[in-house]
PDB file of N, CA and C in Angstrom:
ATOM      1  N   MET A   1      -3.782 -37.727 127.880  1.00  0.00           N
ATOM      2  CA  MET A   1      -3.418 -38.998 127.306  1.00  0.00           C
ATOM      3  C   MET A   1      -2.189 -39.511 128.039  1.00  0.00           C
ATOM      4  N   GLU A   2      -2.160 -40.793 128.324  1.00  0.00           N
ATOM      5  CA  GLU A   2      -1.063 -41.396 129.038  1.00  0.00           C
ATOM      6  C   GLU A   2       0.158 -41.502 128.137  1.00  0.00           C
ATOM      7  N   PRO A   3       1.371 -41.299 128.694  1.00  0.00           N
ATOM      8  CA  PRO A   3       2.579 -41.401 127.874  1.00  0.00           C
ATOM      9  C   PRO A   3       2.730 -42.761 127.221  1.00  0.00           C
ATOM     10  N   VAL A   4       2.281 -43.823 127.879  1.00  0.00           N
ATOM     11  CA  VAL A   4       2.403 -45.159 127.310  1.00  0.00           C
ATOM     12  C   VAL A   4       1.595 -45.280 126.035  1.00  0.00           C
ATOM     13  N   SER A   5       0.399 -44.685 126.009  1.00  0.00           N
ATOM     14  CA  SER A   5      -0.439 -44.808 124.819  1.00  0.00           C
ATOM     15  C   SER A   5       0.145 -44.056 123.632  1.00  0.00           C
ATOM     16  N   LEU A   6       0.958 -43.044 123.882  1.00  0.00           N
ATOM     17  CA  LEU A   6       1.585 -42.306 122.780  1.00  0.00           C
ATOM     18  C   LEU A   6       2.655 -43.128 122.093  1.00  0.00           C
ATOM     19  N   SER A   7       3.151 -44.165 122.769  1.00  0.00           N
ATOM     20  CA  SER A   7       4.240 -44.949 122.206  1.00  0.00           C
ATOM     21  C   SER A   7       3.746 -46.161 121.423  1.00  0.00           C
ATOM     22  N   ILE A   8       2.452 -46.304 121.249  1.00  0.00           N
ATOM     23  CA  ILE A   8       1.930 -47.426 120.473  1.00  0.00           C
ATOM     24  C   ILE A   8       2.416 -47.279 119.037  1.00  0.00           C
ATOM     25  N   GLY A   9       3.013 -48.346 118.510  1.00  0.00           N
ATOM     26  CA  GLY A   9       3.516 -48.310 117.149  1.00  0.00           C
ATOM     27  C   GLY A   9       2.430 -48.580 116.137  1.00  0.00           C
ATOM     28  N   ALA A  10       2.822 -48.658 114.876  1.00  0.00           N
ATOM     29  CA  ALA A  10       1.870 -48.920 113.798  1.00  0.00           C
ATOM     30  C   ALA A  10       1.169 -50.251 114.010  1.00  0.00           C
ATOM     31  N   VAL A  11       1.903 -51.247 114.516  1.00  0.00           N
ATOM     32  CA  VAL A  11       1.299 -52.552 114.784  1.00  0.00           C
ATOM     33  C   VAL A  11       0.228 -52.410 115.855  1.00  0.00           C
ATOM     34  N   GLY A  12       0.487 -51.579 116.863  1.00  0.00           N
ATOM     35  CA  GLY A  12      -0.489 -51.344 117.917  1.00  0.00           C
ATOM     36  C   GLY A  12      -1.742 -50.685 117.386  1.00  0.00           C
ATOM     37  N   LEU A  13      -1.588 -49.738 116.486  1.00  0.00           N
ATOM     38  CA  LEU A  13      -2.759 -49.092 115.884  1.00  0.00           C
ATOM     39  C   LEU A  13      -3.553 -50.076 115.039  1.00  0.00           C
ATOM     40  N   MET A  14      -2.847 -50.953 114.316  1.00  0.00           N
ATOM     41  CA  MET A  14      -3.548 -51.960 113.523  1.00  0.00           C
ATOM     42  C   MET A  14      -4.356 -52.875 114.432  1.00  0.00           C
ATOM     43  N   ALA A  15      -3.771 -53.276 115.557  1.00  0.00           N
ATOM     44  CA  ALA A  15      -4.470 -54.154 116.493  1.00  0.00           C
ATOM     45  C   ALA A  15      -5.674 -53.444 117.104  1.00  0.00           C
ATOM     46  N   LEU A  16      -5.500 -52.173 117.431  1.00  0.00           N
ATOM     47  CA  LEU A  16      -6.594 -51.402 118.009  1.00  0.00           C
ATOM     48  C   LEU A  16      -7.736 -51.244 117.007  1.00  0.00           C
ATOM     49  N   LEU A  17      -7.403 -50.966 115.757  1.00  0.00           N
ATOM     50  CA  LEU A  17      -8.420 -50.875 114.706  1.00  0.00           C
ATOM     51  C   LEU A  17      -9.143 -52.207 114.558  1.00  0.00           C
ATOM     52  N   LYS A  18      -8.390 -53.300 114.548  1.00  0.00           N
ATOM     53  CA  LYS A  18      -8.984 -54.631 114.412  1.00  0.00           C
ATOM     54  C   LYS A  18      -9.944 -54.909 115.570  1.00  0.00           C
ATOM     55  N   THR A  19      -9.556 -54.551 116.786  1.00  0.00           N
ATOM     56  CA  THR A  19     -10.424 -54.738 117.949  1.00  0.00           C
ATOM     57  C   THR A  19     -11.715 -53.954 117.796  1.00  0.00           C
ATOM     58  N   CYS A  20     -11.601 -52.707 117.367  1.00  0.00           N
ATOM     59  CA  CYS A  20     -12.796 -51.871 117.185  1.00  0.00           C
ATOM     60  C   CYS A  20     -13.725 -52.449 116.135  1.00  0.00           C
ATOM     61  N   VAL A  21     -13.162 -52.913 115.031  1.00  0.00           N
ATOM     62  CA  VAL A  21     -13.972 -53.497 113.960  1.00  0.00           C
ATOM     63  C   VAL A  21     -14.657 -54.767 114.459  1.00  0.00           C
ATOM     64  N   GLU A  22     -13.940 -55.596 115.211  1.00  0.00           N
ATOM     65  CA  GLU A  22     -14.518 -56.828 115.734  1.00  0.00           C
ATOM     66  C   GLU A  22     -15.642 -56.546 116.726  1.00  0.00           C
ATOM     67  N   CYS A  23     -15.552 -55.448 117.442  1.00  0.00           N
ATOM     68  CA  CYS A  23     -16.597 -55.103 118.408  1.00  0.00           C
ATOM     69  C   CYS A  23     -17.944 -54.916 117.729  1.00  0.00           C
ATOM     70  N   PHE A  24     -17.930 -54.424 116.504  1.00  0.00           N
ATOM     71  CA  PHE A  24     -19.181 -54.258 115.779  1.00  0.00           C
ATOM     72  C   PHE A  24     -19.851 -55.609 115.530  1.00  0.00           C
ATOM     73  N   GLU A  25     -19.073 -56.679 115.507  1.00  0.00           N
ATOM     74  CA  GLU A  25     -19.636 -58.007 115.271  1.00  0.00           C
ATOM     75  C   GLU A  25     -20.500 -58.475 116.437  1.00  0.00           C
ATOM     76  N   TYR A  26     -20.240 -57.973 117.636  1.00  0.00           N
ATOM     77  CA  TYR A  26     -21.087 -58.325 118.781  1.00  0.00           C
ATOM     78  C   TYR A  26     -22.526 -57.892 118.537  1.00  0.00           C
ATOM     79  N   ILE A  27     -22.681 -56.755 117.943  1.00  0.00           N
ATOM     80  CA  ILE A  27     -24.015 -56.238 117.672  1.00  0.00           C
ATOM     81  C   ILE A  27     -24.685 -57.086 116.604  1.00  0.00           C
ATOM     82  N   ASP A  28     -23.905 -57.550 115.656  1.00  0.00           N
ATOM     83  CA  ASP A  28     -24.440 -58.377 114.584  1.00  0.00           C
ATOM     84  C   ASP A  28     -25.064 -59.659 115.133  1.00  0.00           C
ATOM     85  N   ALA A  29     -24.576 -60.153 116.243  1.00  0.00           N
ATOM     86  CA  ALA A  29     -25.081 -61.388 116.822  1.00  0.00           C
ATOM     87  C   ALA A  29     -26.506 -61.250 117.356  1.00  0.00           C
ATOM     88  N   ALA A  30     -26.970 -60.035 117.571  1.00  0.00           N
ATOM     89  CA  ALA A  30     -28.292 -59.817 118.161  1.00  0.00           C
ATOM     90  C   ALA A  30     -29.336 -59.415 117.120  1.00  0.00           C
ATOM     91  N   LYS A  31     -29.151 -59.789 115.886  1.00  0.00           N
ATOM     92  CA  LYS A  31     -30.024 -59.362 114.790  1.00  0.00           C
ATOM     93  C   LYS A  31     -31.476 -59.800 114.902  1.00  0.00           C
ATOM     94  N   THR A  32     -31.777 -60.788 115.652  1.00  0.00           N
ATOM     95  CA  THR A  32     -33.101 -61.403 115.614  1.00  0.00           C
ATOM     96  C   THR A  32     -34.121 -60.738 116.532  1.00  0.00           C
ATOM     97  N   TYR A  33     -33.934 -59.522 116.923  1.00  0.00           N
ATOM     98  CA  TYR A  33     -34.824 -58.883 117.893  1.00  0.00           C
ATOM     99  C   TYR A  33     -35.774 -57.847 117.296  1.00  0.00           C
ATOM    100  N   GLY A  34     -36.152 -58.001 116.071  1.00  0.00           N
ATOM    101  CA  GLY A  34     -37.176 -57.137 115.512  1.00  0.00           C
ATOM    102  C   GLY A  34     -36.655 -56.088 114.549  1.00  0.00           C
ATOM    103  N   ARG A  35     -37.608 -55.334 114.027  1.00  0.00           N
ATOM    104  CA  ARG A  35     -37.309 -54.352 112.987  1.00  0.00           C
ATOM    105  C   ARG A  35     -36.410 -53.224 113.468  1.00  0.00           C
ATOM    106  N   ASN A  36     -36.662 -52.687 114.653  1.00  0.00           N
ATOM    107  CA  ASN A  36     -35.820 -51.604 115.160  1.00  0.00           C
ATOM    108  C   ASN A  36     -34.381 -52.053 115.325  1.00  0.00           C
ATOM    109  N   LEU A  37     -34.213 -53.269 115.791  1.00  0.00           N
ATOM    110  CA  LEU A  37     -32.858 -53.784 115.930  1.00  0.00           C
ATOM    111  C   LEU A  37     -32.216 -54.001 114.569  1.00  0.00           C
ATOM    112  N   GLU A  38     -33.022 -54.416 113.611  1.00  0.00           N
ATOM    113  CA  GLU A  38     -32.499 -54.589 112.257  1.00  0.00           C
ATOM    114  C   GLU A  38     -31.981 -53.261 111.700  1.00  0.00           C
ATOM    115  N   LEU A  39     -32.732 -52.201 111.918  1.00  0.00           N
ATOM    116  CA  LEU A  39     -32.273 -50.880 111.477  1.00  0.00           C
ATOM    117  C   LEU A  39     -30.989 -50.475 112.202  1.00  0.00           C
ATOM    118  N   LEU A  40     -30.962 -50.723 113.494  1.00  0.00           N
ATOM    119  CA  LEU A  40     -29.782 -50.370 114.275  1.00  0.00           C
ATOM    120  C   LEU A  40     -28.558 -51.182 113.849  1.00  0.00           C
ATOM    121  N   THR A  41     -28.738 -52.489 113.631  1.00  0.00           N
ATOM    122  CA  THR A  41     -27.598 -53.307 113.212  1.00  0.00           C
ATOM    123  C   THR A  41     -27.118 -52.915 111.822  1.00  0.00           C
ATOM    124  N   THR A  42     -28.028 -52.463 110.969  1.00  0.00           N
ATOM    125  CA  THR A  42     -27.621 -51.977 109.652  1.00  0.00           C
ATOM    126  C   THR A  42     -26.762 -50.726 109.793  1.00  0.00           C
ATOM    127  N   LYS A  43     -27.173 -49.832 110.681  1.00  0.00           N
ATOM    128  CA  LYS A  43     -26.374 -48.620 110.917  1.00  0.00           C
ATOM    129  C   LYS A  43     -24.993 -48.979 111.456  1.00  0.00           C
ATOM    130  N   PHE A  44     -24.936 -49.953 112.359  1.00  0.00           N
ATOM    131  CA  PHE A  44     -23.635 -50.376 112.879  1.00  0.00           C
ATOM    132  C   PHE A  44     -22.788 -51.029 111.795  1.00  0.00           C
ATOM    133  N   ALA A  45     -23.411 -51.801 110.909  1.00  0.00           N
ATOM    134  CA  ALA A  45     -22.673 -52.429 109.807  1.00  0.00           C
ATOM    135  C   ALA A  45     -22.072 -51.367 108.895  1.00  0.00           C
ATOM    136  N   VAL A  46     -22.821 -50.294 108.660  1.00  0.00           N
ATOM    137  CA  VAL A  46     -22.313 -49.180 107.851  1.00  0.00           C
ATOM    138  C   VAL A  46     -21.101 -48.554 108.537  1.00  0.00           C
ATOM    139  N   GLU A  47     -21.207 -48.333 109.834  1.00  0.00           N
ATOM    140  CA  GLU A  47     -20.091 -47.734 110.568  1.00  0.00           C
ATOM    141  C   GLU A  47     -18.872 -48.654 110.576  1.00  0.00           C
ATOM    142  N   GLN A  48     -19.104 -49.959 110.701  1.00  0.00           N
ATOM    143  CA  GLN A  48     -17.994 -50.911 110.660  1.00  0.00           C
ATOM    144  C   GLN A  48     -17.300 -50.853 109.299  1.00  0.00           C
ATOM    145  N   ALA A  49     -18.090 -50.822 108.231  1.00  0.00           N
ATOM    146  CA  ALA A  49     -17.515 -50.741 106.882  1.00  0.00           C
ATOM    147  C   ALA A  49     -16.730 -49.446 106.709  1.00  0.00           C
ATOM    148  N   ARG A  50     -17.278 -48.353 107.211  1.00  0.00           N
ATOM    149  CA  ARG A  50     -16.585 -47.062 107.106  1.00  0.00           C
ATOM    150  C   ARG A  50     -15.261 -47.099 107.872  1.00  0.00           C
ATOM    151  N   LEU A  51     -15.267 -47.745 109.043  1.00  0.00           N
ATOM    152  CA  LEU A  51     -14.046 -47.852 109.835  1.00  0.00           C
ATOM    153  C   LEU A  51     -12.992 -48.672 109.097  1.00  0.00           C
ATOM    154  N   LEU A  52     -13.412 -49.768 108.472  1.00  0.00           N
ATOM    155  CA  LEU A  52     -12.479 -50.587 107.697  1.00  0.00           C
ATOM    156  C   LEU A  52     -11.903 -49.814 106.509  1.00  0.00           C
ATOM    157  N   ILE A  53     -12.767 -49.125 105.778  1.00  0.00           N
ATOM    158  CA  ILE A  53     -12.322 -48.345 104.620  1.00  0.00           C
ATOM    159  C   ILE A  53     -11.366 -47.245 105.063  1.00  0.00           C
ATOM    160  N   TRP A  54     -11.699 -46.578 106.158  1.00  0.00           N
ATOM    161  CA  TRP A  54     -10.838 -45.522 106.682  1.00  0.00           C
ATOM    162  C   TRP A  54      -9.482 -46.094 107.083  1.00  0.00           C
ATOM    163  N   GLY A  55      -9.483 -47.229 107.789  1.00  0.00           N
ATOM    164  CA  GLY A  55      -8.225 -47.856 108.206  1.00  0.00           C
ATOM    165  C   GLY A  55      -7.320 -48.163 107.030  1.00  0.00           C
ATOM    166  N   GLU A  56      -7.920 -48.658 105.949  1.00  0.00           N
ATOM    167  CA  GLU A  56      -7.139 -48.937 104.745  1.00  0.00           C
ATOM    168  C   GLU A  56      -6.636 -47.651 104.098  1.00  0.00           C
ATOM    169  N   SER A  57      -7.467 -46.619 104.086  1.00  0.00           N
ATOM    170  CA  SER A  57      -7.079 -45.385 103.402  1.00  0.00           C
ATOM    171  C   SER A  57      -5.942 -44.646 104.103  1.00  0.00           C
ATOM    172  N   VAL A  58      -5.833 -44.802 105.413  1.00  0.00           N
ATOM    173  CA  VAL A  58      -4.749 -44.110 106.130  1.00  0.00           C
ATOM    174  C   VAL A  58      -3.554 -45.008 106.400  1.00  0.00           C
ATOM    175  N   GLY A  59      -3.649 -46.285 105.997  1.00  0.00           N
ATOM    176  CA  GLY A  59      -2.497 -47.174 106.080  1.00  0.00           C
ATOM    177  C   GLY A  59      -2.330 -47.912 107.383  1.00  0.00           C
ATOM    178  N   ILE A  60      -3.384 -48.075 108.178  1.00  0.00           N
ATOM    179  CA  ILE A  60      -3.236 -48.843 109.420  1.00  0.00           C
ATOM    180  C   ILE A  60      -4.040 -50.130 109.394  1.00  0.00           C
ATOM    181  N   SER A  61      -4.505 -50.515 108.235  1.00  0.00           N
ATOM    182  CA  SER A  61      -5.238 -51.769 108.077  1.00  0.00           C
ATOM    183  C   SER A  61      -4.246 -52.919 108.023  1.00  0.00           C
ATOM    184  N   SER A  62      -4.661 -54.071 108.534  1.00  0.00           N
ATOM    185  CA  SER A  62      -3.769 -55.230 108.497  1.00  0.00           C
ATOM    186  C   SER A  62      -3.593 -55.767 107.083  1.00  0.00           C
ATOM    187  N   THR A  63      -4.497 -55.407 106.161  1.00  0.00           N
ATOM    188  CA  THR A  63      -4.359 -55.876 104.784  1.00  0.00           C
ATOM    189  C   THR A  63      -3.351 -55.056 103.990  1.00  0.00           C
ATOM    190  N   ASN A  64      -3.110 -53.818 104.426  1.00  0.00           N
ATOM    191  CA  ASN A  64      -2.193 -52.946 103.695  1.00  0.00           C
ATOM    192  C   ASN A  64      -1.541 -51.963 104.677  1.00  0.00           C
ATOM    193  N   PRO A  65      -0.689 -52.465 105.599  1.00  0.00           N
ATOM    194  CA  PRO A  65      -0.229 -51.656 106.724  1.00  0.00           C
ATOM    195  C   PRO A  65       0.698 -50.490 106.399  1.00  0.00           C
ATOM    196  N   THR A  66       1.279 -50.433 105.243  1.00  0.00           N
ATOM    197  CA  THR A  66       2.229 -49.354 104.972  1.00  0.00           C
ATOM    198  C   THR A  66       1.860 -48.511 103.759  1.00  0.00           C
ATOM    199  N   ALA A  67       0.709 -48.727 103.199  1.00  0.00           N
ATOM    200  CA  ALA A  67       0.351 -48.102 101.934  1.00  0.00           C
ATOM    201  C   ALA A  67       0.398 -46.582 101.971  1.00  0.00           C
ATOM    202  N   ASN A  68      -0.266 -45.973 102.921  1.00  0.00           N
ATOM    203  CA  ASN A  68      -0.392 -44.524 102.924  1.00  0.00           C
ATOM    204  C   ASN A  68      -0.574 -44.060 104.364  1.00  0.00           C
ATOM    205  N   ASN A  69       0.416 -44.289 105.188  1.00  0.00           N
ATOM    206  CA  ASN A  69       0.250 -44.080 106.616  1.00  0.00           C
ATOM    207  C   ASN A  69       0.289 -42.599 106.970  1.00  0.00           C
ATOM    208  N   ARG A  70      -0.852 -41.954 106.824  1.00  0.00           N
ATOM    209  CA  ARG A  70      -0.981 -40.530 107.142  1.00  0.00           C
ATOM    210  C   ARG A  70      -1.211 -40.295 108.627  1.00  0.00           C
ATOM    211  N   VAL A  71      -1.340 -41.368 109.382  1.00  0.00           N
ATOM    212  CA  VAL A  71      -1.603 -41.249 110.806  1.00  0.00           C
ATOM    213  C   VAL A  71      -0.332 -40.902 111.577  1.00  0.00           C
ATOM    214  N   GLU A  72       0.806 -41.230 111.024  1.00  0.00           N
ATOM    215  CA  GLU A  72       2.072 -41.060 111.739  1.00  0.00           C
ATOM    216  C   GLU A  72       2.569 -39.618 111.765  1.00  0.00           C
ATOM    217  N   THR A  73       1.684 -38.687 111.983  1.00  0.00           N
ATOM    218  CA  THR A  73       2.091 -37.299 112.169  1.00  0.00           C
ATOM    219  C   THR A  73       1.751 -36.907 113.599  1.00  0.00           C
ATOM    220  N   PRO A  74       2.562 -36.043 114.216  1.00  0.00           N
ATOM    221  CA  PRO A  74       2.381 -35.726 115.637  1.00  0.00           C
ATOM    222  C   PRO A  74       1.023 -35.139 115.997  1.00  0.00           C
ATOM    223  N   HIS A  75       0.384 -34.441 115.080  1.00  0.00           N
ATOM    224  CA  HIS A  75      -0.905 -33.830 115.406  1.00  0.00           C
ATOM    225  C   HIS A  75      -2.087 -34.749 115.112  1.00  0.00           C
ATOM    226  N   VAL A  76      -1.886 -35.814 114.341  1.00  0.00           N
ATOM    227  CA  VAL A  76      -2.983 -36.707 113.974  1.00  0.00           C
ATOM    228  C   VAL A  76      -2.998 -37.968 114.845  1.00  0.00           C
ATOM    229  N   ARG A  77      -1.841 -38.545 115.061  1.00  0.00           N
ATOM    230  CA  ARG A  77      -1.762 -39.831 115.765  1.00  0.00           C
ATOM    231  C   ARG A  77      -2.450 -39.835 117.130  1.00  0.00           C
ATOM    232  N   PRO A  78      -2.223 -38.842 118.010  1.00  0.00           N
ATOM    233  CA  PRO A  78      -2.898 -38.870 119.314  1.00  0.00           C
ATOM    234  C   PRO A  78      -4.421 -38.845 119.200  1.00  0.00           C
ATOM    235  N   VAL A  79      -4.932 -38.136 118.211  1.00  0.00           N
ATOM    236  CA  VAL A  79      -6.387 -38.054 118.018  1.00  0.00           C
ATOM    237  C   VAL A  79      -6.927 -39.406 117.544  1.00  0.00           C
ATOM    238  N   VAL A  80      -6.220 -40.048 116.622  1.00  0.00           N
ATOM    239  CA  VAL A  80      -6.637 -41.357 116.118  1.00  0.00           C
ATOM    240  C   VAL A  80      -6.642 -42.372 117.256  1.00  0.00           C
ATOM    241  N   GLU A  81      -5.589 -42.377 118.066  1.00  0.00           N
ATOM    242  CA  GLU A  81      -5.530 -43.296 119.201  1.00  0.00           C
ATOM    243  C   GLU A  81      -6.682 -43.040 120.162  1.00  0.00           C
ATOM    244  N   GLN A  82      -6.976 -41.794 120.415  1.00  0.00           N
ATOM    245  CA  GLN A  82      -8.057 -41.444 121.337  1.00  0.00           C
ATOM    246  C   GLN A  82      -9.410 -41.926 120.805  1.00  0.00           C
ATOM    247  N   ILE A  83      -9.649 -41.717 119.524  1.00  0.00           N
ATOM    248  CA  ILE A  83     -10.914 -42.145 118.909  1.00  0.00           C
ATOM    249  C   ILE A  83     -11.059 -43.665 118.987  1.00  0.00           C
ATOM    250  N   LEU A  84     -10.016 -44.397 118.570  1.00  0.00           N
ATOM    251  CA  LEU A  84     -10.090 -45.853 118.571  1.00  0.00           C
ATOM    252  C   LEU A  84     -10.213 -46.404 119.993  1.00  0.00           C
ATOM    253  N   ASN A  85      -9.506 -45.796 120.935  1.00  0.00           N
ATOM    254  CA  ASN A  85      -9.620 -46.230 122.331  1.00  0.00           C
ATOM    255  C   ASN A  85     -11.018 -45.976 122.879  1.00  0.00           C
ATOM    256  N   CYS A  86     -11.637 -44.887 122.496  1.00  0.00           N
ATOM    257  CA  CYS A  86     -13.011 -44.596 122.941  1.00  0.00           C
ATOM    258  C   CYS A  86     -13.998 -45.621 122.392  1.00  0.00           C
ATOM    259  N   ILE A  87     -13.848 -45.983 121.125  1.00  0.00           N
ATOM    260  CA  ILE A  87     -14.714 -47.010 120.544  1.00  0.00           C
ATOM    261  C   ILE A  87     -14.537 -48.321 121.303  1.00  0.00           C
ATOM    262  N   ARG A  88     -13.282 -48.695 121.541  1.00  0.00           N
ATOM    263  CA  ARG A  88     -13.000 -49.936 122.273  1.00  0.00           C
ATOM    264  C   ARG A  88     -13.593 -49.895 123.675  1.00  0.00           C
ATOM    265  N   MET A  89     -13.447 -48.769 124.373  1.00  0.00           N
ATOM    266  CA  MET A  89     -13.979 -48.653 125.735  1.00  0.00           C
ATOM    267  C   MET A  89     -15.500 -48.756 125.758  1.00  0.00           C
ATOM    268  N   LEU A  90     -16.177 -48.169 124.772  1.00  0.00           N
ATOM    269  CA  LEU A  90     -17.636 -48.274 124.706  1.00  0.00           C
ATOM    270  C   LEU A  90     -18.081 -49.725 124.617  1.00  0.00           C
ATOM    271  N   PHE A  91     -17.410 -50.492 123.780  1.00  0.00           N
ATOM    272  CA  PHE A  91     -17.781 -51.892 123.638  1.00  0.00           C
ATOM    273  C   PHE A  91     -17.370 -52.710 124.852  1.00  0.00           C
ATOM    274  N   GLU A  92     -16.255 -52.381 125.481  1.00  0.00           N
ATOM    275  CA  GLU A  92     -15.872 -53.081 126.707  1.00  0.00           C
ATOM    276  C   GLU A  92     -16.893 -52.832 127.799  1.00  0.00           C
ATOM    277  N   ASP A  93     -17.362 -51.587 127.928  1.00  0.00           N
ATOM    278  CA  ASP A  93     -18.390 -51.264 128.918  1.00  0.00           C
ATOM    279  C   ASP A  93     -19.663 -52.042 128.637  1.00  0.00           C
ATOM    280  N   THR A  94     -20.044 -52.135 127.377  1.00  0.00           N
ATOM    281  CA  THR A  94     -21.238 -52.873 126.992  1.00  0.00           C
ATOM    282  C   THR A  94     -21.087 -54.353 127.320  1.00  0.00           C
ATOM    283  N   ASN A  95     -19.911 -54.901 127.026  1.00  0.00           N
ATOM    284  CA  ASN A  95     -19.672 -56.321 127.321  1.00  0.00           C
ATOM    285  C   ASN A  95     -19.723 -56.583 128.818  1.00  0.00           C
ATOM    286  N   ALA A  96     -19.155 -55.704 129.618  1.00  0.00           N
ATOM    287  CA  ALA A  96     -19.171 -55.868 131.073  1.00  0.00           C
ATOM    288  C   ALA A  96     -20.603 -55.824 131.600  1.00  0.00           C
ATOM    289  N   LEU A  97     -21.419 -54.913 131.081  1.00  0.00           N
ATOM    290  CA  LEU A  97     -22.814 -54.826 131.505  1.00  0.00           C
ATOM    291  C   LEU A  97     -23.602 -56.067 131.107  1.00  0.00           C
ATOM    292  N   THR A  98     -23.317 -56.592 129.918  1.00  0.00           N
ATOM    293  CA  THR A  98     -23.993 -57.806 129.462  1.00  0.00           C
ATOM    294  C   THR A  98     -23.655 -58.992 130.360  1.00  0.00           C
ATOM    295  N   VAL A  99     -22.375 -59.112 130.705  1.00  0.00           N
ATOM    296  CA  VAL A  99     -21.961 -60.206 131.581  1.00  0.00           C
ATOM    297  C   VAL A  99     -22.624 -60.059 132.957  1.00  0.00           C
ATOM    298  N   ARG A 100     -22.699 -58.853 133.440  1.00  0.00           N
ATOM    299  CA  ARG A 100     -23.230 -58.631 134.781  1.00  0.00           C
ATOM    300  C   ARG A 100     -24.752 -58.760 134.850  1.00  0.00           C
ATOM    301  N   TYR A 101     -25.446 -58.201 133.852  1.00  0.00           N
ATOM    302  CA  TYR A 101     -26.903 -58.139 133.922  1.00  0.00           C
ATOM    303  C   TYR A 101     -27.630 -59.009 132.898  1.00  0.00           C
ATOM    304  N   GLY A 102     -26.883 -59.607 132.004  1.00  0.00           N
ATOM    305  CA  GLY A 102     -27.527 -60.489 131.025  1.00  0.00           C
ATOM    306  C   GLY A 102     -27.985 -59.834 129.780  1.00  0.00           C
TER     307      GLY A 102
END
């Protein structure tokens, strides 16, 4: 993990969570492609909801940023950042491929 990413504050984690949650909305835009896609978009909607609920429960949600911030421990924070960054990177890769190949 890069030293710069370890210095992201609570506001940075909230922004990263928000970005990850918004990425799920890209999938929602493609709902009209049949039953299999409907099942897949439902699964993504469930994951988006779980991510939002989790963000609120650990105190990094923008609606309740200081409620119960259990993420601010040295052994948890790097893992949370890594997970959220991986989600963001997956969607960035998908967006780049869509732009390039349609």
